[in-house]
Tab-separated table of C-alpha atoms in Angstrom:
chain	number	residue	atom	x	y	z
A	22	MET	CA	-107.621	-172.745	-221.456
A	23	THR	CA	-106.443	-170.669	-218.774
A	24	ARG	CA	-107.020	-167.055	-219.681
A	25	THR	CA	-104.332	-164.773	-218.968
A	26	ALA	CA	-104.528	-161.626	-217.264
A	27	VAL	CA	-103.940	-158.683	-219.695
A	28	VAL	CA	-104.142	-155.961	-216.937
A	29	HIS	CA	-102.413	-156.091	-214.132
A	30	ASP	CA	-102.323	-153.825	-211.118
A	31	TYR	CA	-99.448	-151.330	-211.519
A	32	ASN	CA	-97.041	-150.663	-208.787
A	33	HIS	CA	-94.523	-147.818	-208.776
A	34	PRO	CA	-90.925	-149.025	-209.361
A	35	GLN	CA	-89.499	-146.619	-206.627
A	36	PRO	CA	-92.121	-146.352	-203.926
A	37	GLY	CA	-92.512	-143.200	-201.968
A	38	ALA	CA	-90.871	-141.669	-205.068
A	39	THR	CA	-92.339	-138.175	-206.305
A	40	SER	CA	-94.521	-139.253	-209.550
A	41	THR	CA	-95.201	-136.181	-212.456
A	42	LEU	CA	-98.773	-135.704	-210.839
A	43	THR	CA	-97.445	-135.213	-207.230
A	44	LEU	CA	-95.302	-132.435	-208.775
A	45	ASP	CA	-97.964	-130.828	-210.332
A	46	GLU	CA	-99.688	-130.944	-207.420
A	47	LYS	CA	-97.099	-129.240	-205.587
A	48	VAL	CA	-97.036	-126.294	-208.288
A	49	ALA	CA	-100.178	-125.998	-207.916
A	50	ARG	CA	-99.970	-125.256	-204.405
A	51	GLU	CA	-96.999	-122.770	-205.488
A	52	ILE	CA	-99.593	-120.874	-207.539
A	53	ARG	CA	-102.524	-120.598	-204.992
A	54	ASN	CA	-100.122	-119.741	-202.087
A	55	ASN	CA	-98.287	-117.262	-204.157
A	56	GLY	CA	-101.537	-116.038	-205.513
A	57	ILE	CA	-100.205	-116.335	-209.154
A	58	SER	CA	-103.321	-115.291	-211.695
A	59	ARG	CA	-103.103	-114.179	-215.512
A	60	PRO	CA	-102.763	-110.371	-215.149
A	61	GLN	CA	-105.578	-108.275	-215.353
A	62	GLY	CA	-105.588	-106.077	-218.389
A	63	TYR	CA	-102.322	-106.883	-219.911
A	64	THR	CA	-100.715	-109.955	-221.094
A	65	VAL	CA	-97.536	-110.939	-220.561
A	66	SER	CA	-95.090	-113.231	-222.587
A	67	PHE	CA	-91.931	-115.685	-221.841
A	68	HIS	CA	-89.535	-116.140	-224.608
A	69	ALA	CA	-87.514	-119.296	-224.097
A	70	ASN	CA	-85.432	-121.765	-226.064
A	71	PRO	CA	-83.749	-124.692	-223.992
A	72	GLU	CA	-81.078	-125.176	-226.223
A	73	VAL	CA	-79.383	-122.055	-225.354
A	74	GLU	CA	-79.032	-123.029	-221.832
A	75	LYS	CA	-76.837	-126.071	-223.256
A	76	MET	CA	-73.963	-123.528	-224.625
A	77	HIS	CA	-70.271	-123.593	-222.563
A	78	PHE	CA	-67.949	-120.707	-222.960
A	79	GLY	CA	-65.253	-122.805	-220.901
A	80	PRO	CA	-64.770	-123.754	-217.598
A	81	LYS	CA	-63.089	-120.368	-216.465
A	82	HIS	CA	-65.150	-117.967	-218.620
A	83	PRO	CA	-67.348	-116.209	-216.024
A	84	MET	CA	-70.454	-116.207	-218.767
A	85	LYS	CA	-72.515	-119.129	-217.691
A	86	PRO	CA	-75.685	-119.572	-219.778
A	87	TRP	CA	-76.889	-122.374	-217.241
A	88	ARG	CA	-77.853	-119.621	-214.933
A	89	LEU	CA	-81.000	-119.542	-217.881
A	90	THR	CA	-81.603	-123.196	-216.674
A	91	LEU	CA	-81.832	-122.267	-212.636
A	92	THR	CA	-84.046	-119.267	-213.780
A	93	ASN	CA	-86.550	-121.062	-215.571
A	94	LYS	CA	-86.787	-123.766	-213.162
A	95	LEU	CA	-87.470	-121.229	-210.495
A	96	VAL	CA	-90.180	-119.749	-212.805
A	97	LEU	CA	-91.692	-123.220	-213.304
A	98	ALA	CA	-91.469	-124.110	-209.671
A	99	TYR	CA	-93.523	-121.252	-208.547
A	100	GLY	CA	-96.071	-121.813	-211.155
A	101	MET	CA	-95.288	-118.581	-213.024
A	102	HIS	CA	-95.601	-119.988	-216.092
A	103	ASP	CA	-99.481	-120.153	-215.448
A	104	ALA	CA	-99.859	-116.524	-215.678
A	105	MET	CA	-97.911	-115.809	-219.122
A	106	ASP	CA	-97.792	-116.881	-222.613
A	107	MET	CA	-95.147	-119.237	-223.247
A	108	TYR	CA	-93.273	-119.378	-226.310
A	109	LYS	CA	-90.174	-121.470	-227.794
A	110	PRO	CA	-88.796	-118.908	-230.273
A	111	ARG	CA	-87.363	-120.104	-233.328
A	112	ALA	CA	-83.499	-119.127	-234.128
A	113	ALA	CA	-82.871	-115.654	-235.983
A	114	ASP	CA	-81.893	-116.471	-239.816
A	115	TYR	CA	-78.856	-114.666	-241.278
A	116	ASP	CA	-81.026	-112.211	-243.283
A	117	GLU	CA	-82.570	-111.222	-239.430
A	118	MET	CA	-78.765	-110.634	-238.056
A	119	ILE	CA	-77.649	-108.541	-241.120
A	120	GLU	CA	-80.649	-106.008	-240.320
A	121	TYR	CA	-77.848	-104.427	-238.041
A	122	HIS	CA	-74.632	-106.816	-238.480
A	123	LYS	CA	-71.950	-106.775	-241.222
A	124	ASP	CA	-72.753	-109.606	-243.497
A	125	GLU	CA	-68.870	-110.632	-243.720
A	126	TYR	CA	-69.172	-111.038	-239.652
A	127	ILE	CA	-72.438	-113.040	-239.398
A	128	ASN	CA	-70.537	-114.960	-242.109
A	129	PHE	CA	-67.109	-115.475	-239.685
A	130	LEU	CA	-69.831	-116.734	-236.854
A	131	ARG	CA	-71.102	-119.205	-238.343
A	132	THR	CA	-67.878	-120.775	-240.214
A	133	ILE	CA	-65.392	-120.698	-237.303
A	134	THR	CA	-65.265	-123.362	-235.151
A	135	PRO	CA	-62.544	-124.478	-232.419
A	136	LYS	CA	-60.630	-126.409	-234.559
A	137	ASP	CA	-60.298	-123.497	-237.217
A	138	LYS	CA	-59.564	-120.970	-234.452
A	139	LEU	CA	-55.866	-122.115	-234.237
A	140	GLU	CA	-55.422	-122.291	-238.124
A	141	ILE	CA	-57.140	-118.585	-238.513
A	142	GLU	CA	-56.016	-116.781	-235.215
A	143	ASN	CA	-54.454	-114.088	-237.120
A	144	ASN	CA	-57.605	-113.670	-238.730
A	145	MET	CA	-59.708	-113.235	-235.456
A	146	TRP	CA	-58.811	-109.951	-234.247
A	147	PRO	CA	-60.865	-107.870	-236.893
A	148	TYR	CA	-63.509	-109.209	-234.904
A	149	ASN	CA	-62.343	-108.742	-231.388
A	150	MET	CA	-62.390	-112.659	-230.544
A	151	GLY	CA	-60.642	-114.084	-227.931
A	152	ASP	CA	-60.398	-114.487	-224.239
A	153	ASP	CA	-63.802	-112.173	-223.219
A	154	CYS	CA	-65.274	-113.515	-226.512
A	155	PRO	CA	-64.078	-116.939	-227.382
A	156	VAL	CA	-65.194	-119.675	-230.221
A	157	PHE	CA	-66.736	-122.265	-228.768
A	158	ASP	CA	-68.952	-125.336	-230.183
A	159	GLY	CA	-72.218	-123.898	-231.215
A	160	LEU	CA	-71.348	-120.537	-231.301
A	161	TYR	CA	-73.595	-119.543	-233.914
A	162	ASP	CA	-76.440	-121.536	-232.889
A	163	TYR	CA	-75.834	-119.502	-229.471
A	164	CYS	CA	-76.120	-116.237	-231.297
A	165	SER	CA	-78.917	-117.300	-233.478
A	166	LEU	CA	-80.767	-118.696	-230.605
A	167	TYR	CA	-80.547	-115.853	-228.238
A	168	SER	CA	-81.324	-113.148	-230.477
A	169	GLY	CA	-84.325	-114.782	-232.256
A	170	ALA	CA	-85.948	-115.218	-228.789
A	171	SER	CA	-85.560	-111.248	-228.904
A	172	LEU	CA	-87.282	-110.669	-232.034
A	173	ASP	CA	-89.779	-112.905	-231.302
A	174	ALA	CA	-90.504	-111.187	-228.134
A	175	ALA	CA	-90.365	-108.075	-229.806
A	176	ARG	CA	-92.679	-108.984	-232.623
A	177	LYS	CA	-95.098	-110.045	-230.162
A	178	VAL	CA	-95.090	-106.663	-228.724
A	179	THR	CA	-95.639	-104.938	-232.076
A	180	ASN	CA	-98.341	-107.417	-232.793
A	181	ASN	CA	-100.490	-106.473	-229.909
A	182	GLN	CA	-100.191	-110.035	-228.582
A	183	SER	CA	-98.067	-109.075	-225.518
A	184	ASP	CA	-97.851	-106.088	-223.363
A	185	ILE	CA	-94.736	-107.296	-221.565
A	186	ALA	CA	-92.508	-109.486	-223.312
A	187	ILE	CA	-89.308	-111.258	-221.523
A	188	ASN	CA	-86.447	-112.868	-222.426
A	189	TRP	CA	-83.931	-113.690	-220.341
A	190	SER	CA	-81.386	-114.818	-222.839
A	191	GLY	CA	-81.099	-111.891	-224.559
A	192	GLY	CA	-79.454	-108.555	-223.620
A	193	LEU	CA	-76.147	-108.451	-224.496
A	194	HIS	CA	-75.359	-105.063	-225.197
A	195	HIS	CA	-71.966	-104.694	-225.903
A	196	ALA	CA	-71.847	-106.240	-229.390
A	197	LYS	CA	-70.688	-103.875	-232.363
A	198	ARG	CA	-71.954	-103.925	-235.546
A	199	ALA	CA	-68.479	-105.823	-237.100
A	200	GLU	CA	-66.975	-107.189	-233.845
A	201	ALA	CA	-67.659	-108.969	-230.694
A	202	SER	CA	-67.429	-107.123	-227.286
A	203	GLY	CA	-67.590	-108.204	-223.528
A	204	PHE	CA	-68.833	-111.807	-224.232
A	205	CYS	CA	-71.374	-110.201	-226.144
A	206	TYR	CA	-71.560	-111.660	-230.038
A	207	ILE	CA	-74.462	-110.223	-231.607
A	208	ASN	CA	-76.559	-107.360	-230.149
A	209	ASP	CA	-80.023	-108.872	-229.800
A	210	ILE	CA	-80.994	-105.708	-228.065
A	211	VAL	CA	-80.356	-103.206	-231.448
A	212	LEU	CA	-82.432	-106.017	-233.411
A	213	ALA	CA	-85.269	-106.122	-230.996
A	214	ILE	CA	-85.298	-102.294	-231.132
A	215	LEU	CA	-85.338	-101.964	-234.927
A	216	GLN	CA	-88.147	-104.303	-234.869
A	217	LEU	CA	-90.175	-102.008	-232.480
A	218	LEU	CA	-89.517	-98.891	-234.811
A	219	TYR	CA	-91.613	-100.317	-237.305
A	220	HIS	CA	-94.536	-99.693	-235.401
A	221	HIS	CA	-92.958	-97.431	-232.598
A	222	PRO	CA	-92.157	-93.333	-233.368
A	223	ARG	CA	-89.756	-93.541	-229.867
A	224	VAL	CA	-88.189	-96.176	-227.879
A	225	LEU	CA	-86.656	-95.647	-224.767
A	226	TYR	CA	-83.772	-98.067	-223.867
A	227	VAL	CA	-82.683	-98.240	-220.146
A	228	ASP	CA	-79.670	-100.524	-219.055
A	229	LEU	CA	-79.349	-101.195	-215.452
A	230	ASP	CA	-76.198	-104.005	-216.291
A	231	VAL	CA	-73.289	-102.819	-214.067
A	232	HIS	CA	-71.223	-102.024	-217.385
A	233	HIS	CA	-72.328	-99.058	-220.018
A	234	GLY	CA	-74.533	-100.174	-222.745
A	235	ASP	CA	-72.115	-98.859	-224.832
A	236	GLY	CA	-73.410	-101.459	-228.043
A	237	VAL	CA	-76.987	-100.009	-228.214
A	238	GLU	CA	-75.417	-96.619	-227.773
A	239	GLN	CA	-73.326	-96.677	-230.717
A	240	ALA	CA	-75.985	-98.325	-232.749
A	241	PHE	CA	-78.448	-95.605	-232.424
A	242	TRP	CA	-75.687	-92.691	-232.098
A	243	SER	CA	-77.206	-90.653	-234.452
A	244	THR	CA	-81.162	-91.057	-234.278
A	245	ASP	CA	-83.644	-89.355	-232.193
A	246	ARG	CA	-86.072	-91.966	-232.460
A	247	VAL	CA	-84.218	-93.988	-229.933
A	248	MET	CA	-83.022	-92.526	-226.623
A	249	THR	CA	-80.775	-94.721	-224.446
A	250	LEU	CA	-80.160	-94.485	-220.548
A	251	SER	CA	-77.876	-96.287	-218.846
A	252	LEU	CA	-76.608	-96.861	-215.236
A	253	HIS	CA	-73.767	-98.120	-214.576
A	254	LYS	CA	-70.422	-98.374	-213.107
A	255	TYR	CA	-67.626	-95.905	-214.700
A	256	ASP	CA	-63.922	-95.585	-214.631
A	257	LYS	CA	-62.274	-94.991	-218.374
A	258	LEU	CA	-59.177	-96.300	-217.532
A	259	GLN	CA	-60.228	-99.399	-214.916
A	260	PHE	CA	-63.704	-100.312	-215.580
A	261	PHE	CA	-64.659	-102.318	-218.798
A	262	PRO	CA	-65.837	-100.486	-221.109
A	263	GLY	CA	-64.592	-97.338	-220.249
A	264	THR	CA	-67.129	-95.585	-221.918
A	265	GLY	CA	-70.481	-93.361	-220.627
A	266	GLY	CA	-69.205	-90.531	-218.566
A	267	MET	CA	-71.571	-87.936	-217.563
A	268	ASP	CA	-70.690	-85.906	-220.902
A	269	ASP	CA	-71.113	-88.918	-222.894
A	270	THR	CA	-74.669	-87.255	-224.561
A	271	GLY	CA	-74.398	-88.567	-228.393
A	272	PRO	CA	-72.982	-86.533	-231.302
A	273	ARG	CA	-71.421	-83.368	-230.353
A	274	ASN	CA	-72.854	-81.532	-233.391
A	275	ASN	CA	-76.515	-80.635	-231.907
A	276	ALA	CA	-77.730	-80.258	-235.655
A	277	ASN	CA	-77.155	-84.238	-235.596
A	278	PRO	CA	-80.691	-85.740	-234.657
A	279	GLY	CA	-79.304	-88.351	-231.915
A	280	ALA	CA	-77.710	-85.194	-229.833
A	281	HIS	CA	-78.485	-85.759	-226.531
A	282	HIS	CA	-80.134	-88.763	-226.627
A	283	SER	CA	-77.634	-90.691	-225.141
A	284	LEU	CA	-78.183	-90.465	-221.224
A	285	ASN	CA	-75.519	-91.721	-218.878
A	286	VAL	CA	-75.796	-92.518	-215.251
A	287	PRO	CA	-72.207	-93.125	-214.242
A	288	LEU	CA	-71.541	-94.526	-210.531
A	289	GLN	CA	-68.738	-95.192	-208.244
A	290	ASP	CA	-68.447	-98.067	-206.638
A	291	GLY	CA	-70.726	-99.424	-203.684
A	292	ILE	CA	-74.248	-97.613	-204.198
A	293	HIS	CA	-76.845	-99.060	-202.035
A	294	ASP	CA	-80.481	-99.534	-202.529
A	295	ASP	CA	-82.310	-96.735	-201.752
A	296	GLU	CA	-80.053	-94.419	-203.581
A	297	TYR	CA	-80.219	-96.444	-206.532
A	298	ILE	CA	-84.059	-96.406	-206.687
A	299	GLN	CA	-84.273	-92.834	-205.709
A	300	LEU	CA	-81.649	-92.326	-208.672
A	301	PHE	CA	-83.369	-94.170	-210.939
A	302	LYS	CA	-86.581	-92.672	-210.843
A	303	ASP	CA	-85.168	-88.703	-210.656
A	304	VAL	CA	-83.548	-89.663	-214.180
A	305	MET	CA	-86.563	-91.728	-215.531
A	306	ASP	CA	-89.118	-89.103	-214.762
A	307	PRO	CA	-87.868	-86.205	-216.686
A	308	CYS	CA	-86.966	-88.929	-219.449
A	309	ILE	CA	-90.553	-89.751	-219.715
A	310	ALA	CA	-91.908	-86.352	-219.467
A	311	THR	CA	-89.911	-85.067	-222.015
A	312	TYR	CA	-89.196	-87.637	-224.685
A	313	ARG	CA	-92.647	-89.401	-224.228
A	314	PRO	CA	-91.539	-93.191	-225.484
A	315	THR	CA	-94.231	-95.278	-226.913
A	316	ALA	CA	-92.287	-98.474	-226.009
A	317	VAL	CA	-89.541	-99.324	-223.657
A	318	VAL	CA	-86.873	-101.994	-223.351
A	319	ILE	CA	-84.990	-102.543	-220.326
A	320	GLN	CA	-82.187	-104.477	-220.108
A	321	CYS	CA	-81.910	-106.086	-216.926
A	322	GLY	CA	-78.329	-107.294	-216.202
A	323	GLY	CA	-77.915	-108.837	-213.020
A	324	ASP	CA	-73.907	-108.039	-212.336
A	325	SER	CA	-75.230	-104.698	-210.387
A	326	LEU	CA	-76.140	-107.116	-207.621
A	327	GLY	CA	-74.187	-107.095	-204.443
A	328	GLY	CA	-71.605	-110.058	-204.252
A	329	ASP	CA	-71.333	-110.605	-208.160
A	330	ARG	CA	-68.014	-111.762	-209.702
A	331	LEU	CA	-67.588	-109.098	-211.952
A	332	GLY	CA	-69.918	-106.358	-210.246
A	333	CYS	CA	-69.051	-103.505	-207.688
A	334	PHE	CA	-72.539	-102.551	-206.277
A	335	ASN	CA	-74.344	-103.523	-203.259
A	336	LEU	CA	-78.043	-103.965	-204.679
A	337	ASN	CA	-80.247	-106.632	-203.610
A	338	ILE	CA	-82.755	-108.112	-205.418
A	339	ARG	CA	-86.148	-105.986	-204.436
A	340	ALA	CA	-83.936	-103.382	-205.202
A	341	HIS	CA	-83.367	-103.869	-208.803
A	342	GLY	CA	-86.400	-105.378	-209.280
A	343	ALA	CA	-87.916	-102.198	-208.058
A	344	CYS	CA	-86.819	-100.399	-211.194
A	345	VAL	CA	-88.374	-102.866	-213.097
A	346	GLU	CA	-91.535	-102.281	-211.274
A	347	TYR	CA	-91.334	-98.577	-211.767
A	348	THR	CA	-91.000	-98.902	-215.614
A	349	LYS	CA	-93.998	-101.206	-215.720
A	350	ARG	CA	-96.099	-98.744	-214.010
A	351	LEU	CA	-95.907	-96.220	-216.856
A	352	GLY	CA	-97.836	-98.761	-219.027
A	353	LEU	CA	-96.235	-98.829	-222.290
A	354	PRO	CA	-95.647	-101.415	-224.193
A	355	MET	CA	-92.432	-103.151	-222.344
A	356	LEU	CA	-89.536	-105.705	-223.693
A	357	VAL	CA	-87.455	-107.116	-220.733
A	358	LEU	CA	-84.031	-108.711	-221.138
A	359	GLY	CA	-81.191	-110.418	-219.533
A	360	GLY	CA	-77.696	-109.192	-219.763
A	361	GLY	CA	-74.820	-109.520	-217.451
A	362	GLY	CA	-74.791	-111.366	-214.575
A	363	TYR	CA	-71.549	-113.569	-213.161
A	364	THR	CA	-72.882	-115.641	-209.723
A	365	PRO	CA	-75.695	-117.750	-211.580
A	366	ARG	CA	-77.613	-118.442	-208.243
A	367	ASN	CA	-78.265	-114.614	-207.989
A	368	VAL	CA	-79.163	-113.960	-211.215
A	369	ALA	CA	-81.575	-116.740	-211.240
A	370	ARG	CA	-82.954	-115.508	-208.372
A	371	LEU	CA	-83.437	-112.138	-210.206
A	372	TRP	CA	-84.731	-113.037	-212.717
A	373	ALA	CA	-87.071	-114.873	-211.049
A	374	HIS	CA	-88.421	-111.945	-208.889
A	375	GLU	CA	-88.643	-109.800	-212.014
A	376	THR	CA	-90.603	-111.951	-213.525
A	377	SER	CA	-92.970	-112.114	-210.649
A	378	VAL	CA	-92.894	-107.928	-210.833
A	379	CYS	CA	-93.996	-108.239	-214.502
A	380	ILE	CA	-97.231	-110.719	-214.152
A	381	GLY	CA	-98.022	-108.512	-210.605
A	382	THR	CA	-97.727	-111.465	-208.081
A	383	ASP	CA	-95.494	-111.260	-204.584
A	384	LEU	CA	-93.577	-114.718	-204.265
A	385	HIS	CA	-93.341	-116.392	-200.833
A	386	PRO	CA	-89.398	-115.867	-200.314
A	387	SER	CA	-88.778	-119.431	-199.268
A	388	LEU	CA	-88.147	-121.307	-202.740
A	389	PRO	CA	-90.400	-124.150	-203.623
A	390	SER	CA	-88.944	-127.223	-202.015
A	391	HIS	CA	-89.543	-129.651	-205.743
A	392	THR	CA	-87.170	-126.787	-207.322
A	393	PRO	CA	-84.678	-128.514	-209.415
A	394	PHE	CA	-81.322	-128.107	-208.544
A	395	ILE	CA	-82.118	-126.295	-205.366
A	396	GLU	CA	-78.683	-127.599	-203.495
A	397	HIS	CA	-77.295	-124.317	-205.972
A	398	PHE	CA	-79.508	-121.872	-203.530
A	399	ALA	CA	-78.250	-123.301	-200.323
A	400	PRO	CA	-77.825	-122.838	-197.443
A	401	ASP	CA	-80.994	-120.366	-197.173
A	402	LYS	CA	-82.651	-121.522	-200.205
A	403	THR	CA	-84.322	-118.118	-200.095
A	404	LEU	CA	-85.320	-116.385	-203.441
A	405	TYR	CA	-84.197	-112.925	-201.284
A	406	PRO	CA	-80.448	-113.530	-199.754
A	407	ASP	CA	-79.012	-110.128	-198.045
A	408	LEU	CA	-76.623	-109.246	-201.038
A	409	SER	CA	-75.500	-105.888	-199.092
A	410	HIS	CA	-74.188	-107.006	-195.808
A	411	PRO	CA	-71.586	-107.144	-195.372
A	412	ALA	CA	-70.962	-104.637	-198.262
A	413	ARG	CA	-67.867	-106.004	-200.492
A	414	TYR	CA	-67.528	-102.185	-202.016
A	415	ASP	CA	-67.867	-99.180	-199.487
A	416	ASN	CA	-69.972	-96.482	-201.195
A	417	LYS	CA	-68.229	-93.965	-202.811
A	418	ASN	CA	-71.294	-91.934	-204.203
A	419	SER	CA	-71.803	-88.889	-202.154
A	420	GLU	CA	-74.922	-87.231	-202.258
A	421	LYS	CA	-73.534	-84.307	-203.863
A	422	TYR	CA	-72.275	-86.440	-206.950
A	423	LEU	CA	-75.558	-88.093	-207.348
A	424	ARG	CA	-77.589	-84.616	-207.246
A	425	ASP	CA	-75.131	-83.285	-210.028
A	426	ILE	CA	-75.673	-86.453	-212.131
A	427	VAL	CA	-79.624	-85.854	-211.874
A	428	GLU	CA	-79.203	-81.991	-213.035
A	429	ASN	CA	-76.818	-83.257	-215.521
A	430	VAL	CA	-79.883	-85.469	-217.068
A	431	HIS	CA	-82.198	-82.231	-216.513
A	432	GLU	CA	-79.827	-80.216	-218.696
A	433	GLN	CA	-79.403	-82.489	-221.438
A	434	LEU	CA	-82.920	-82.973	-222.151
A	435	ARG	CA	-83.310	-79.115	-222.105
A	436	TYR	CA	-82.220	-79.484	-225.429
A	437	VAL	CA	-84.817	-82.354	-226.187
A	438	GLU	CA	-88.065	-80.223	-226.055
A	439	GLY	CA	-90.469	-81.088	-228.456
A	440	SER	CA	-90.105	-85.249	-229.043
A	441	PRO	CA	-89.739	-86.470	-232.669
A	442	SER	CA	-93.425	-87.341	-234.459
A	443	VAL	CA	-92.897	-89.892	-236.866
A	444	GLN	CA	-96.003	-91.584	-239.051
A	445	LEU	CA	-96.369	-94.746	-238.012
A	446	GLN	CA	-96.336	-96.140	-241.240
A	447	TYR	CA	-92.681	-95.216	-241.716
A	448	VAL	CA	-90.481	-97.782	-241.476
A	449	PRO	CA	-86.868	-96.784	-240.202
A	450	PRO	CA	-83.846	-97.857	-241.946
A	451	ASP	CA	-80.611	-98.968	-240.928
A	452	LEU	CA	-78.602	-95.990	-241.352
A	453	GLY	CA	-75.311	-98.174	-242.783
A	454	ALA	CA	-77.691	-100.813	-244.364
A	455	LEU	CA	-79.243	-97.584	-246.392
A	456	ARG	CA	-75.700	-96.175	-247.012
A	457	GLU	CA	-74.405	-99.685	-248.598
A	458	GLU	CA	-77.420	-99.375	-251.112
A	459	ILE	CA	-76.843	-96.023	-251.984
A	460	GLU	CA	-73.381	-96.517	-253.145
A	461	ARG	CA	-74.519	-99.628	-255.078
A	462	GLU	CA	-77.097	-97.279	-256.886
A	463	ILE	CA	-74.382	-94.968	-257.653
A	464	GLU	CA	-72.204	-97.847	-258.918
A	465	GLN	CA	-75.169	-99.253	-261.118
A	466	GLU	CA	-76.033	-95.629	-262.762
A	467	LYS	CA	-72.379	-95.460	-263.598
A	468	GLU	CA	-72.503	-98.719	-265.316
A	469	ALA	CA	-75.925	-97.653	-267.130
A	470	GLY	CA	-74.044	-94.337	-268.637
A	471	ASP	CA	-76.730	-92.062	-266.769
A	472	PHE	CA	-75.044	-91.216	-263.738
A	473	GLY	CA	-74.788	-86.970	-264.206
A	474	ARG	CA	-78.427	-86.947	-264.568
A	475	ARG	CA	-79.579	-89.134	-262.177
A	476	LYS	CA	-77.146	-87.781	-259.407
A	477	LYS	CA	-78.704	-84.339	-260.060
A	478	GLU	CA	-82.453	-86.077	-259.148
A	479	ARG	CA	-81.115	-87.468	-256.447
A	480	GLY	CA	-81.421	-84.097	-254.218
A	481	ALA	CA	-84.987	-83.937	-255.729
A	482	GLY	CA	-88.551	-84.952	-254.639
A	483	ALA	CA	-88.575	-87.854	-256.466
A	484	ARG	CA	-86.959	-89.360	-259.730
A	485	GLY	CA	-87.559	-87.419	-263.222
A	486	GLU	CA	-88.198	-84.510	-261.199
A	487	TYR	CA	-84.956	-82.436	-261.934
A	488	ALA	CA	-85.449	-80.683	-265.141
A	489	HIS	CA	-82.137	-78.991	-266.915
């Protein structure tokens, strides 16, 4: 009986094609050539769920979640994943999102579909849904995915599992408590900061987006537990969202804890690298010295780069990254988030560079030849294209104007002398939720028929302490 060979020599079906092993070898070579290794003395984590990359706002909408695909492919092609803890976070659930947002708003997001949109168009306006914030397939999944990644990153920081946690899908800073705004539906930044406040007495929020971080500022308007610092283009009438002027520093009443804790750096068109970096240092240094934050959240919106579809600055990638580097040197627990950015190839370059800043390595400017979708970075295929020449916008920021901004920040910080001291076991309430809880308690007390006595006790140290 003739024996049939069971094992045959394997021939690749496409001779010369790249195999998985060869790709691994190419990535390993990039790791060696760029000197990539795990940071010494601190841990960096990278939080990304690939499902969020599949979402689509519509063919003409400037927000392209696909920019995250380009970013992640660059991170992997350079081999930076080898230096970080990589996490695929779960989606945020309903209860996590109503920590800040109104429950009826979250219910709206999770039930609305493009088909329903035509039927209930008149009911969409209270939530500010429309052209900027369209209803698309998978909207609720999109919101829960990017929010879940920011929450996961914040928890890794508070649990001391990570010193620097990155989520490029987050940073959607315009969303309000009960409405969408500026391409943002859920304010993942607010949710993440609320997590940090469980363990950190003071959090500094820094916003590098070309648009004012109004949603985060508004959320923490009346507390001294969070200081917001936003560098952005400001034009009250002609540039979204029209807020964040030099005099917008928090509540006008100095007795309000949040007074002077909202710091704004309103810029004009066309600022260049050196001015921006120096300005950032000049406003950050006094904030750190005066407020003494115990954690930092930085929003790295890429629309402040030169050539952005919706931006008006002339910044290059290294200048933007220099602000992240400067913040990293503070040595504080740090949450690094994405944000705006509407020229996907440049956003991907920026966030890949700032990932390298976080892990402490300098990348070779030539993109790895095995990078997927490398044709989208043509013709130069470099990590650092010149985005400021020729400049699309004339620089309208005079030296005097920039000095005035710095002086104004120093003036506001004079009122912040003596940072708030909060015991670490204190759990910060969401003020809106606390108000609703108190209102529910009052209703319950009314029903119990003992409203008068307990109302008086509410002002005493504890229930039962008040005596007639």
